[in-house]
Short mmCIF file of C-alpha atoms and ligand atoms in Angstrom, two decimals:
data_model
loop_
_atom_site.label_atom_id
_atom_site.label_comp_id
_atom_site.label_asym_id
_atom_site.label_seq_id
_atom_site.Cartn_x
_atom_site.Cartn_y
_atom_site.Cartn_z
CA MET A 1 -21.62 12.41 -19.28
CA ALA A 2 -17.82 11.81 -19.05
CA ILE A 3 -16.90 10.38 -15.72
CA ASN A 4 -13.60 11.43 -13.89
CA PRO A 5 -11.42 10.63 -16.61
CA GLY A 6 -8.81 12.58 -15.15
CA ARG A 7 -8.83 10.45 -12.15
CA ARG A 8 -8.44 7.01 -13.90
CA GLU A 9 -5.79 8.00 -16.06
CA PHE A 10 -3.96 9.53 -13.48
CA LEU A 11 -4.03 6.29 -11.30
CA THR A 12 -3.45 4.20 -14.33
CA SER A 13 -0.35 5.95 -15.01
CA ILE A 14 1.04 5.67 -11.41
CA ALA A 15 0.88 1.84 -11.95
CA ALA A 16 2.45 2.02 -15.05
CA VAL A 17 5.21 3.98 -14.02
CA SER A 18 6.06 1.91 -10.97
CA LEU A 19 5.75 -1.55 -12.59
CA PHE A 20 7.49 -0.36 -15.83
CA PRO A 21 11.09 -0.67 -13.83
CA LEU A 22 10.25 -3.45 -11.95
CA GLU A 23 12.73 -6.08 -13.41
CA GLU A 24 15.91 -3.82 -12.74
CA GLU A 25 14.60 -2.22 -9.65
CA LYS A 26 17.06 -3.15 -6.49
CA PRO A 27 14.82 -3.59 -3.29
CA GLU A 28 16.32 -1.06 -0.64
CA PHE A 29 15.14 -3.37 1.62
CA ILE A 30 13.50 -7.31 2.24
CA LEU A 31 11.40 -8.26 5.03
CA HIS A 32 11.51 -12.15 5.26
CA ASN A 33 10.52 -14.93 7.82
CA GLY A 34 7.37 -13.54 8.34
CA ASN A 35 3.79 -14.47 8.54
CA ILE A 36 2.28 -12.38 5.70
CA ILE A 37 -1.74 -12.04 5.57
CA THR A 38 -1.32 -10.10 1.63
CA VAL A 39 -5.18 -9.28 1.16
CA ASN A 40 -4.59 -10.21 -2.16
CA PRO A 41 -6.94 -13.31 -3.02
CA ARG A 42 -4.14 -14.69 -6.02
CA GLU A 43 -1.49 -15.09 -3.36
CA PRO A 44 -3.08 -14.71 0.15
CA ARG A 45 0.09 -16.03 2.48
CA ALA A 46 3.71 -14.84 1.93
CA GLN A 47 6.85 -15.04 3.62
CA ALA A 48 8.77 -12.11 2.28
CA ILE A 49 8.36 -8.49 0.97
CA ALA A 50 10.62 -6.30 -1.26
CA ILE A 51 10.67 -2.59 -1.13
CA SER A 52 12.19 -0.19 -3.17
CA ARG A 53 11.16 3.73 -3.31
CA GLY A 54 8.49 3.61 -1.30
CA ARG A 55 6.61 0.47 -3.23
CA ILE A 56 6.61 -3.06 -3.29
CA VAL A 57 8.51 -4.63 -5.76
CA ALA A 58 7.88 -8.26 -4.69
CA VAL A 59 6.15 -10.62 -2.43
CA GLY A 60 6.63 -14.34 -2.45
CA SER A 61 8.25 -16.79 -0.40
CA ASP A 62 11.70 -16.19 1.44
CA VAL A 63 13.55 -18.24 -1.10
CA ASP A 64 12.41 -16.16 -4.21
CA VAL A 65 12.36 -12.55 -2.65
CA LEU A 66 15.55 -12.90 -0.86
CA HIS A 67 17.18 -14.16 -4.25
CA LEU A 68 16.21 -10.09 -5.68
CA ALA A 69 18.69 -8.91 -2.45
CA ALA A 70 21.63 -6.97 -4.32
CA THR A 71 24.32 -5.35 -2.44
CA GLY A 72 23.15 -2.69 0.00
CA SER A 73 19.43 -4.47 0.36
CA THR A 74 18.90 -4.48 3.92
CA LYS A 75 17.62 -7.76 5.03
CA ILE A 76 15.08 -7.26 7.95
CA ASP A 77 14.44 -10.87 9.79
CA LEU A 78 10.49 -10.65 10.78
CA GLY A 79 11.48 -14.02 13.13
CA GLY A 80 7.64 -15.26 12.04
CA LYS A 81 5.74 -12.30 13.04
CA THR A 82 2.55 -11.26 11.25
CA VAL A 83 2.14 -8.54 8.95
CA LEU A 84 -0.88 -6.97 7.38
CA PRO A 85 -1.52 -4.12 4.97
CA GLY A 86 -1.63 -0.67 7.03
CA PHE A 87 -5.41 -0.23 8.30
CA ILE A 88 -7.38 2.37 6.59
CA ASP A 89 -9.76 4.38 8.54
CA ALA A 90 -12.23 5.61 6.28
CA HIS A 91 -14.11 7.86 8.21
CA THR A 92 -12.13 9.78 11.12
CA HIS A 93 -11.47 13.69 11.87
CA PRO A 94 -7.59 13.75 12.56
CA ALA A 95 -6.65 16.98 11.71
CA LEU A 96 -9.61 18.34 13.83
CA ALA A 97 -8.46 15.93 16.60
CA GLY A 98 -4.93 16.96 16.57
CA VAL A 99 -5.70 20.47 16.99
CA MET A 100 -7.86 19.88 19.89
CA HIS A 101 -5.53 17.73 21.56
CA LEU A 102 -3.19 20.77 21.49
CA ARG A 103 -5.49 23.15 22.51
CA MET A 104 -8.24 22.01 24.16
CA VAL A 105 -8.95 20.21 27.97
CA ASP A 106 -9.46 16.97 27.24
CA CYS A 107 -12.57 15.72 29.16
CA ASP A 108 -12.44 12.31 28.64
CA LEU A 109 -12.63 11.68 32.28
CA ARG A 110 -14.93 9.77 34.60
CA SER A 111 -16.67 11.99 36.74
CA ILE A 112 -17.78 15.32 36.77
CA SER A 113 -15.75 16.40 39.68
CA ALA A 114 -12.76 15.42 37.50
CA ILE A 115 -13.91 17.23 34.62
CA GLN A 116 -14.39 20.43 36.97
CA ALA A 117 -10.88 20.45 37.94
CA ALA A 118 -9.31 19.73 34.62
CA LEU A 119 -11.14 23.04 33.54
CA ARG A 120 -10.41 25.21 36.52
CA ASP A 121 -6.50 24.29 36.25
CA ARG A 122 -6.90 25.38 32.54
CA ALA A 123 -8.97 28.79 33.49
CA ALA A 124 -6.02 29.23 35.67
CA LYS A 125 -3.50 29.59 32.93
CA THR A 126 -5.89 31.64 30.82
CA PRO A 127 -6.54 35.54 31.23
CA ALA A 128 -10.26 36.07 32.48
CA GLY A 129 -12.81 36.54 29.86
CA GLN A 130 -10.90 34.19 27.28
CA TRP A 131 -12.66 31.09 26.30
CA VAL A 132 -11.89 27.91 27.99
CA LEU A 133 -12.79 25.04 25.61
CA GLY A 134 -13.05 21.49 25.99
CA PHE A 135 -13.60 18.17 24.18
CA LYS A 136 -14.47 14.34 24.76
CA TYR A 137 -16.97 14.86 27.08
CA ASP A 138 -19.11 11.56 27.38
CA ASP A 139 -22.34 11.87 29.46
CA THR A 140 -22.89 8.06 29.63
CA LYS A 141 -18.96 7.80 30.73
CA THR A 142 -19.06 9.53 33.93
CA THR A 143 -19.92 7.79 37.20
CA ASP A 144 -22.19 10.52 38.26
CA GLY A 145 -25.42 9.15 36.34
CA ARG A 146 -26.35 12.77 34.69
CA PRO A 147 -25.42 14.87 32.54
CA LEU A 148 -23.02 17.90 32.89
CA SER A 149 -25.01 21.15 33.79
CA ILE A 150 -24.88 24.79 33.37
CA SER A 151 -24.34 25.27 37.22
CA ASP A 152 -21.46 22.51 37.17
CA LEU A 153 -19.52 24.75 34.74
CA ASP A 154 -20.46 27.98 36.11
CA ALA A 155 -19.13 26.76 39.68
CA ALA A 156 -15.86 25.22 37.93
CA VAL A 157 -15.14 28.40 35.86
CA PRO A 158 -17.25 31.49 36.59
CA ASP A 159 -14.68 34.12 35.00
CA HIS A 160 -14.08 32.68 31.59
CA PRO A 161 -16.69 31.61 28.97
CA VAL A 162 -16.55 27.75 28.50
CA GLN A 163 -17.59 25.23 25.96
CA ILE A 164 -17.31 21.58 26.18
CA GLU A 165 -17.84 19.29 23.50
CA HIS A 166 -19.47 16.01 23.54
CA ARG A 167 -17.16 13.43 21.91
CA GLY A 168 -19.73 12.72 19.35
CA GLY A 169 -19.13 16.30 18.30
CA HIS A 170 -22.98 17.15 17.79
CA THR A 171 -23.72 18.75 21.08
CA VAL A 172 -21.88 21.27 23.49
CA TYR A 173 -22.37 22.07 26.88
CA CYS A 174 -21.80 25.70 28.10
CA ASN A 175 -21.26 28.11 31.26
CA SER A 176 -23.46 31.23 31.90
CA LEU A 177 -20.64 33.45 30.53
CA ALA A 178 -20.59 31.51 27.10
CA PHE A 179 -24.50 31.99 26.68
CA GLN A 180 -23.84 35.37 27.55
CA LYS A 181 -21.12 35.89 25.01
CA ALA A 182 -23.01 34.46 22.24
CA GLY A 183 -26.16 36.14 22.89
CA ILE A 184 -28.15 33.21 23.85
CA SER A 185 -30.74 33.49 26.59
CA GLU A 186 -33.82 31.73 27.76
CA LYS A 187 -35.97 32.98 25.29
CA THR A 188 -33.90 32.39 21.94
CA PRO A 189 -36.04 30.09 19.76
CA ASP A 190 -34.35 27.19 18.44
CA PRO A 191 -33.01 27.42 14.95
CA ALA A 192 -34.12 24.84 12.07
CA GLY A 193 -32.18 21.39 12.73
CA GLY A 194 -31.18 22.86 16.34
CA LYS A 195 -31.78 22.64 19.77
CA ILE A 196 -30.87 24.89 22.75
CA ASP A 197 -32.15 22.82 25.80
CA HIS A 198 -33.83 23.97 28.80
CA ASP A 199 -34.44 22.06 32.30
CA PRO A 200 -38.28 21.03 32.01
CA ALA A 201 -38.55 22.12 35.66
CA THR A 202 -37.71 25.80 35.60
CA GLY A 203 -37.33 26.69 31.80
CA LYS A 204 -33.87 27.95 32.42
CA LEU A 205 -31.30 26.83 30.04
CA SER A 206 -29.64 23.52 30.89
CA GLY A 207 -26.11 24.41 29.36
CA ARG A 208 -26.78 21.70 26.44
CA VAL A 209 -26.73 23.14 22.62
CA ALA A 210 -27.23 20.57 19.68
CA GLU A 211 -26.63 20.18 16.01
CA SER A 212 -27.12 23.19 14.01
CA ALA A 213 -27.97 25.67 17.12
CA ARG A 214 -23.96 25.43 18.08
CA ALA A 215 -23.72 28.07 15.15
CA ILE A 216 -24.59 30.75 17.27
CA LEU A 217 -21.41 29.77 19.85
CA ASP A 218 -19.05 29.21 17.38
CA LYS A 219 -19.69 32.66 15.82
CA ALA A 220 -18.56 34.00 19.44
CA ILE A 221 -15.55 31.99 19.72
CA PRO A 222 -12.67 33.51 18.00
CA GLN A 223 -10.78 31.32 15.80
CA SER A 224 -7.03 31.81 17.12
CA LEU A 225 -5.23 28.85 15.44
CA THR A 226 -2.50 29.61 13.15
CA ARG A 227 -1.53 28.02 10.07
CA ALA A 228 1.56 26.71 11.98
CA ASP A 229 -0.79 25.45 14.70
CA HIS A 230 -2.92 23.28 12.19
CA ARG A 231 0.32 22.01 11.08
CA GLU A 232 1.27 21.05 14.44
CA GLY A 233 -2.07 19.04 15.16
CA VAL A 234 -1.42 17.06 11.69
CA LYS A 235 2.25 16.11 13.16
CA LEU A 236 0.72 15.34 16.80
CA ILE A 237 -2.35 13.01 15.30
CA SER A 238 0.03 11.38 12.98
CA LYS A 239 2.20 9.67 16.07
CA MET A 240 -1.17 8.85 17.80
CA LEU A 241 -2.08 7.08 14.26
CA ALA A 242 0.99 5.25 13.23
CA LYS A 243 1.07 3.50 17.22
CA THR A 244 -2.08 2.06 15.96
CA GLY A 245 -0.90 0.56 12.42
CA ILE A 246 -2.90 2.93 10.56
CA THR A 247 -1.53 4.32 7.61
CA SER A 248 -4.27 6.10 5.74
CA ALA A 249 -7.04 7.94 7.16
CA HIS A 250 -10.49 9.82 5.54
CA GLU A 251 -10.66 13.09 6.93
CA ALA A 252 -14.21 13.19 6.92
CA GLN A 253 -15.25 16.60 7.38
CA GLY A 254 -12.02 18.57 6.14
CA THR A 255 -11.61 22.50 4.92
CA PRO A 256 -9.08 24.19 2.81
CA THR A 257 -7.48 24.68 6.11
CA ASP A 258 -6.95 20.94 6.48
CA LEU A 259 -6.04 20.53 3.23
CA MET A 260 -3.16 23.19 3.81
CA ALA A 261 -2.33 21.57 7.24
CA TYR A 262 -1.67 18.66 5.38
CA GLN A 263 0.53 19.85 2.70
CA ASP A 264 2.35 21.70 5.11
CA ALA A 265 2.87 18.70 7.46
CA HIS A 266 3.71 16.47 4.54
CA GLU A 267 6.50 19.12 2.88
CA ALA A 268 7.99 19.23 6.44
CA GLY A 269 8.11 15.45 6.79
CA GLU A 270 5.84 15.02 9.71
CA LEU A 271 2.73 13.28 7.68
CA LEU A 272 2.55 9.95 9.02
CA TYR A 273 -0.32 8.55 6.98
CA ARG A 274 -2.27 9.10 3.64
CA THR A 275 -5.22 11.33 3.77
CA TYR A 276 -8.45 11.49 1.71
CA CYS A 277 -9.60 14.65 2.68
CA PHE A 278 -12.94 15.40 2.16
CA ILE A 279 -14.69 18.78 1.75
CA ASN A 280 -17.18 20.47 3.54
CA TYR A 281 -20.25 21.62 1.41
CA ARG A 282 -19.93 24.85 2.72
CA HIS A 283 -16.56 25.20 0.78
CA ILE A 284 -17.79 23.48 -2.32
CA ASP A 285 -18.31 26.56 -4.50
CA SER A 286 -15.03 28.05 -3.95
CA MET A 287 -13.44 24.81 -4.63
CA ILE A 288 -15.63 23.87 -7.86
CA ALA A 289 -14.64 27.23 -9.14
CA ALA A 290 -10.93 26.38 -8.74
CA GLY A 291 -11.26 23.70 -10.81
CA VAL A 292 -10.80 20.98 -7.84
CA ARG A 293 -12.33 17.78 -7.42
CA THR A 294 -12.29 14.61 -5.97
CA GLY A 295 -8.87 12.96 -6.56
CA LEU A 296 -6.59 15.84 -7.12
CA GLY A 297 -3.44 15.75 -5.03
CA ASP A 298 -1.13 12.94 -5.06
CA GLU A 299 -0.72 9.80 -3.10
CA TRP A 300 -0.32 11.48 0.34
CA VAL A 301 -2.69 14.28 0.13
CA ARG A 302 -5.34 13.84 -1.77
CA VAL A 303 -8.83 15.57 -2.28
CA GLY A 304 -11.89 13.18 -1.05
CA ALA A 305 -15.57 13.35 -1.46
CA MET A 306 -17.75 16.40 -0.35
CA LYS A 307 -19.34 16.37 2.77
CA LEU A 308 -23.15 16.80 3.59
CA VAL A 309 -24.63 15.93 7.01
CA CYS A 310 -28.24 14.32 6.75
CA ASP A 311 -29.55 13.75 10.55
CA GLY A 312 -27.66 13.82 14.11
CA SER A 313 -25.22 11.38 16.19
CA ILE A 314 -25.36 7.68 17.17
CA SER A 315 -23.58 8.32 20.78
CA GLU A 316 -25.27 11.70 21.42
CA ARG A 317 -28.67 9.66 20.34
CA THR A 318 -30.04 12.72 17.93
CA ALA A 319 -29.84 10.11 14.83
CA ARG A 320 -32.90 10.21 12.93
CA LEU A 321 -34.97 6.97 14.02
CA SER A 322 -38.32 5.78 12.03
CA THR A 323 -39.32 4.44 15.63
CA PRO A 324 -38.29 6.55 18.80
CA TYR A 325 -35.43 6.08 21.34
CA GLU A 326 -35.99 3.34 24.03
CA GLY A 327 -37.72 5.00 26.94
CA ARG A 328 -38.32 8.15 24.73
CA PRO A 329 -41.50 7.63 23.08
CA ASN A 330 -41.52 11.29 21.81
CA ASP A 331 -38.09 11.58 20.41
CA PHE A 332 -37.59 10.37 16.92
CA GLY A 333 -33.78 12.53 16.67
CA ILE A 334 -33.20 15.57 14.55
CA LEU A 335 -32.87 16.04 10.88
CA VAL A 336 -29.87 18.57 10.04
CA MET A 337 -30.56 19.45 6.26
CA THR A 338 -33.52 19.09 4.28
CA GLU A 339 -33.94 16.59 1.24
CA GLU A 340 -33.94 19.70 -1.05
CA GLU A 341 -30.56 21.04 0.71
CA LEU A 342 -28.80 17.95 0.11
CA HIS A 343 -30.36 17.62 -3.62
CA THR A 344 -28.94 21.13 -4.40
CA TYR A 345 -25.54 20.91 -2.93
CA GLY A 346 -25.06 16.94 -3.95
CA ARG A 347 -26.32 18.24 -7.91
CA LYS A 348 -23.47 20.85 -8.06
CA ALA A 349 -20.93 18.49 -6.65
CA HIS A 350 -22.41 15.33 -8.76
CA LEU A 351 -22.04 17.33 -11.95
CA ALA A 352 -18.47 18.82 -11.38
CA GLY A 353 -17.19 15.06 -11.06
CA TRP A 354 -17.02 15.07 -7.10
CA GLN A 355 -17.64 11.95 -4.90
CA ILE A 356 -20.27 12.82 -2.08
CA GLY A 357 -20.35 11.59 1.43
CA THR A 358 -23.64 12.07 3.54
CA HIS A 359 -23.53 11.66 7.02
CA SER A 360 -26.70 9.35 7.62
CA ASN A 361 -26.87 7.52 10.65
CA GLY A 362 -30.74 6.58 11.33
CA ASP A 363 -32.98 4.51 9.48
CA VAL A 364 -34.62 8.14 8.14
CA GLY A 365 -31.76 9.39 7.56
CA ILE A 366 -30.11 6.86 5.23
CA ASP A 367 -33.59 6.48 3.58
CA THR A 368 -33.61 10.37 2.88
CA THR A 369 -29.68 10.54 1.55
CA LEU A 370 -30.16 7.49 -0.69
CA ARG A 371 -33.35 9.21 -2.25
CA VAL A 372 -31.21 12.38 -2.89
CA TYR A 373 -28.58 9.73 -4.49
CA GLU A 374 -31.33 7.93 -6.66
CA ARG A 375 -32.44 11.39 -8.04
CA LEU A 376 -29.03 12.32 -8.73
CA GLN A 377 -28.59 9.24 -10.76
CA ARG A 378 -31.68 9.45 -12.52
CA GLU A 379 -31.25 13.14 -13.51
CA ASN A 380 -27.57 12.73 -14.42
CA PRO A 381 -26.29 9.37 -14.55
CA ARG A 382 -22.89 8.75 -13.77
CA GLN A 383 -20.57 5.83 -13.84
CA ASP A 384 -19.07 4.66 -10.59
CA PRO A 385 -19.68 7.45 -8.32
CA ARG A 386 -19.34 5.63 -5.19
CA PHE A 387 -21.78 7.87 -3.33
CA ARG A 388 -20.89 7.38 0.52
CA LEU A 389 -23.19 7.11 3.23
CA GLU A 390 -21.11 7.92 6.37
CA HIS A 391 -21.96 5.85 9.34
CA CYS A 392 -25.26 4.43 7.85
CA THR A 393 -25.89 2.91 11.31
CA VAL A 394 -29.48 1.68 11.61
CA ILE A 395 -30.60 -0.67 8.39
CA ASN A 396 -33.60 -2.36 7.07
CA ASP A 397 -33.29 -5.02 4.20
CA ASP A 398 -34.83 -2.52 1.53
CA LEU A 399 -31.84 -0.12 2.60
CA VAL A 400 -29.29 -2.97 1.96
CA ARG A 401 -30.93 -3.54 -1.40
CA ARG A 402 -31.10 0.03 -2.62
CA ILE A 403 -27.45 0.63 -1.44
CA LYS A 404 -26.34 -2.40 -3.13
CA ALA A 405 -28.21 -0.95 -6.49
CA LEU A 406 -26.55 2.46 -6.14
CA GLY A 407 -23.16 0.54 -5.59
CA ALA A 408 -22.67 2.99 -2.73
CA ILE A 409 -20.31 2.64 0.25
CA PRO A 410 -21.48 2.61 4.03
CA THR A 411 -18.77 3.44 6.73
CA PRO A 412 -20.66 2.02 9.67
CA PHE A 413 -18.43 2.81 13.16
CA SER A 414 -16.10 -0.22 13.62
CA THR A 415 -15.37 -0.01 17.59
CA TYR A 416 -18.99 1.36 19.06
CA VAL A 417 -20.50 -1.88 20.27
CA TYR A 418 -16.94 -2.73 22.18
CA TYR A 419 -16.21 1.01 23.42
CA HIS A 420 -19.73 2.54 23.73
CA GLY A 421 -21.82 -0.40 24.87
CA GLU A 422 -23.14 1.39 27.47
CA LYS A 423 -25.30 3.52 24.94
CA MET A 424 -26.52 0.41 23.03
CA LYS A 425 -29.27 0.31 25.35
CA TYR A 426 -31.02 3.63 24.14
CA TYR A 427 -31.65 1.93 20.91
CA GLY A 428 -32.80 -1.75 22.47
CA ALA A 429 -31.71 -5.42 21.63
CA GLU A 430 -33.87 -6.00 18.75
CA ARG A 431 -32.66 -2.66 16.83
CA LEU A 432 -29.03 -3.33 17.33
CA ASN A 433 -29.17 -6.62 15.15
CA ASN A 434 -29.90 -4.14 12.31
CA MET A 435 -26.99 -1.55 13.20
CA PHE A 436 -23.21 -1.33 12.66
CA ALA A 437 -24.39 -3.83 10.20
CA LEU A 438 -21.46 -5.26 8.71
CA ARG A 439 -22.70 -9.10 8.26
CA SER A 440 -26.10 -7.68 6.12
CA PHE A 441 -23.57 -5.56 4.08
CA LEU A 442 -21.16 -8.22 3.22
CA ASP A 443 -23.59 -10.94 2.67
CA ALA A 444 -25.02 -8.12 0.04
CA GLY A 445 -22.01 -7.85 -1.62
CA ILE A 446 -21.55 -4.31 -0.53
CA ARG A 447 -17.89 -3.04 0.21
CA ALA A 448 -18.53 -1.56 3.63
CA THR A 449 -15.15 0.04 5.36
CA GLN A 450 -13.54 0.60 9.04
CA ALA A 451 -14.47 4.13 10.24
CA SER A 452 -13.58 5.35 13.53
CA ASP A 453 -14.92 8.63 13.85
CA TYR A 454 -12.49 10.00 16.23
CA PRO A 455 -12.89 11.74 18.39
CA PRO A 456 -16.61 10.29 18.89
CA GLY A 457 -15.08 6.88 18.43
CA GLU A 458 -11.89 5.05 19.54
CA PHE A 459 -9.51 4.59 16.21
CA ILE A 460 -7.86 1.54 17.24
CA PRO A 461 -8.05 -0.96 14.49
CA MET A 462 -7.31 -4.13 16.91
CA MET A 463 -10.35 -3.16 19.03
CA ALA A 464 -12.70 -2.55 15.56
CA LEU A 465 -11.47 -6.00 14.71
CA GLN A 466 -12.58 -7.52 18.27
CA SER A 467 -15.89 -5.24 18.07
CA GLU A 468 -16.92 -6.43 14.70
CA VAL A 469 -16.08 -10.29 15.57
CA THR A 470 -17.58 -10.28 18.80
CA ARG A 471 -20.47 -7.67 19.00
CA THR A 472 -19.18 -7.44 22.78
CA ASP A 473 -18.82 -4.50 24.83
CA THR A 474 -16.24 -4.27 27.92
CA LYS A 475 -18.54 -5.31 30.19
CA GLY A 476 -19.52 -8.77 28.27
CA ASN A 477 -22.57 -7.59 26.68
CA VAL A 478 -23.54 -8.84 23.52
CA TRP A 479 -25.25 -6.25 21.14
CA GLY A 480 -26.75 -7.83 17.78
CA PRO A 481 -24.75 -10.96 17.26
CA LYS A 482 -26.59 -11.38 14.00
CA GLN A 483 -24.18 -8.67 12.30
CA LYS A 484 -21.01 -10.71 13.72
CA ILE A 485 -18.19 -10.80 11.10
CA THR A 486 -15.03 -13.57 10.88
CA VAL A 487 -11.52 -11.86 11.42
CA GLU A 488 -10.57 -12.48 7.76
CA GLU A 489 -13.54 -10.32 6.70
CA ALA A 490 -12.70 -7.49 9.26
CA ILE A 491 -9.27 -7.40 7.67
CA ARG A 492 -10.60 -6.94 4.65
CA VAL A 493 -13.13 -4.12 5.40
CA GLY A 494 -10.01 -2.36 7.37
CA THR A 495 -7.57 -2.56 4.65
CA ILE A 496 -8.70 -3.15 0.69
CA ASN A 497 -12.55 -2.05 1.24
CA GLY A 498 -11.11 1.28 2.56
CA ALA A 499 -8.83 1.87 -0.28
CA TYR A 500 -11.95 1.09 -2.80
CA ALA A 501 -13.82 4.14 -0.70
CA SER A 502 -11.30 6.11 -2.01
CA TYR A 503 -11.12 5.05 -5.76
CA GLU A 504 -7.45 3.59 -4.49
CA GLU A 505 -7.63 -0.05 -4.76
CA ASN A 506 -4.70 -0.26 -7.57
CA LEU A 507 -2.56 1.80 -4.99
CA LYS A 508 -2.99 0.41 -1.34
CA GLY A 509 -5.25 -2.08 0.65
CA SER A 510 -3.16 -4.88 -0.13
CA LEU A 511 0.48 -6.18 -0.11
CA GLU A 512 1.26 -7.15 -3.66
CA ALA A 513 3.91 -5.64 -6.26
CA GLY A 514 3.27 -2.36 -7.57
CA LYS A 515 1.49 -1.23 -4.46
CA VAL A 516 2.46 1.29 -1.96
CA ALA A 517 4.90 0.00 1.02
CA ASP A 518 1.95 0.07 3.65
CA LEU A 519 2.10 -2.09 6.67
CA VAL A 520 1.86 -3.14 10.20
CA VAL A 521 3.87 -5.77 12.06
CA LEU A 522 1.69 -7.38 14.79
CA GLY A 523 3.05 -9.43 18.11
CA ARG A 524 0.36 -12.07 17.29
CA ASP A 525 -1.72 -13.34 14.41
CA PRO A 526 -5.15 -12.27 14.71
CA LEU A 527 -6.17 -15.50 12.83
CA GLN A 528 -5.07 -17.93 15.14
CA GLU A 529 -6.26 -15.14 18.52
CA ASP A 530 -9.07 -15.74 20.92
CA PRO A 531 -11.49 -13.12 19.40
CA SER A 532 -11.92 -11.53 23.05
CA THR A 533 -8.18 -10.87 23.31
CA LEU A 534 -7.83 -9.09 19.68
CA ILE A 535 -7.52 -5.99 21.14
CA SER A 536 -4.43 -6.77 23.10
CA ILE A 537 -2.59 -7.89 19.99
CA PRO A 538 0.74 -5.34 20.05
CA VAL A 539 1.82 -3.21 16.92
CA GLU A 540 5.26 -3.79 17.07
CA ARG A 541 6.12 -1.58 13.92
CA SER A 542 4.19 0.39 11.12
CA MET A 543 5.27 1.43 7.67
CA ALA A 544 3.76 3.89 5.35
CA GLY A 545 5.28 4.62 1.96
CA GLY A 546 8.48 2.48 2.94
CA ARG A 547 9.55 4.53 5.96
CA TRP A 548 8.56 3.05 9.24
CA THR A 549 6.28 5.53 11.29
CA PHE A 550 6.41 3.64 14.57
CA GLU A 551 8.64 1.09 16.20
CA ALA A 552 7.96 -0.07 19.32
ZN1 ZN B 1 -17.57 12.29 11.46
#
């Protein structure tokens, strides 16, 4: 059947419009005297870039580009600083994180007592009976050596229902009043694909609720966020991303509300990164009915893939594995949706011309998702569907071969080895050589991307580079050294590969004439840096669409 002709024509027409008047285009400004790493193989290095109306009109030597200056062109001397294309975070949750930062207690703290104090503080400002919500709690980062319990939360906040989300986003921790409000008791059975934890000694609720069981709580929590709150969230996270050199982000679990928030923020001039907004499968019917599909929008706010979820999370150790977690012989993780469900939703989206991105972490999850994609292509072949494997963490040779054969795109966690090093022991040194497997993907010719999954992972691109290149955590432990890549490769992964994952490789991801002016100015050259200090390279300025979005 015909394959997304709309998107292809659309992208070609953008290029045609911008390239046509190139000759007469007078640059608004020219960045010169720079060390420009273009990620364009035809011209890998340059000194100067000319920009007009948000687009690059020329890239080259100082002599060639400065000579294009007209009256009114501003010349900016980069003083020899390094310039890269703006980074593309191909799997993250910025719109969601933005409203969380606005409204919830940030529980990224290092002890249970510090978390209790923060919750108590918020409760004091919240009318009794109303929910106190937290996020970014991480059980492996508190010094207590044990997870939060229901009694910790009851002791801190007895008169408000409390729900704290783990930073992985797949599990929550609640107090007694929260369970009461949600109608959950010790006798409530686990729903399919979910788990309500009990204390193994007493059989009482432990406070932790995993995966699809969270829906029971979700129903009890009033949705009080306004349209303005969502726009405010995008504005807030925009500034956080711009500071780190990110100029595009794929919103990996978007909803129609997020899409509206992005449009609102963009119209208000507050959106500082380009979004490729995935749509959760629960909304796919209404989107298809409205004639919407992947690619609709403009270069700032575009509809992305349909999102499906196959299995659990890496940071919370619920990813579905073929061999059990280290030290937990009966724990293989969780499958969230059945293969039939994935196929049913996948088929609808595939036939309607949507790209599909399926959260698949463990090797069993990836195998299941690949089987669904292979079946979709067998039943209704589409040219260039660019199926995505969100995370695609634990791999083996057979999975890599099938990913390559399908032309699928993995979006492995970029900062996990560095930032979540203390969790790696649950997977074991041997398995780590097949996790976040950029070396295997690149060697097979697979276009893997940079992806933070924020809030679960940190989004700083320089941390991603260091993590991918050194495979070393903050304590100096090396995890999975076989998967090391070079700095040059990591830059490509973080730029042009991210553009390819959203069908926008002709629009961005490298610095060349005709593409959008999205770039980052760094304090030092990552190619000259000791890999163990890449994270300390300062971001001096970020630009998106020819506008400075951050200046140090
Ligand atoms: Zn995610």
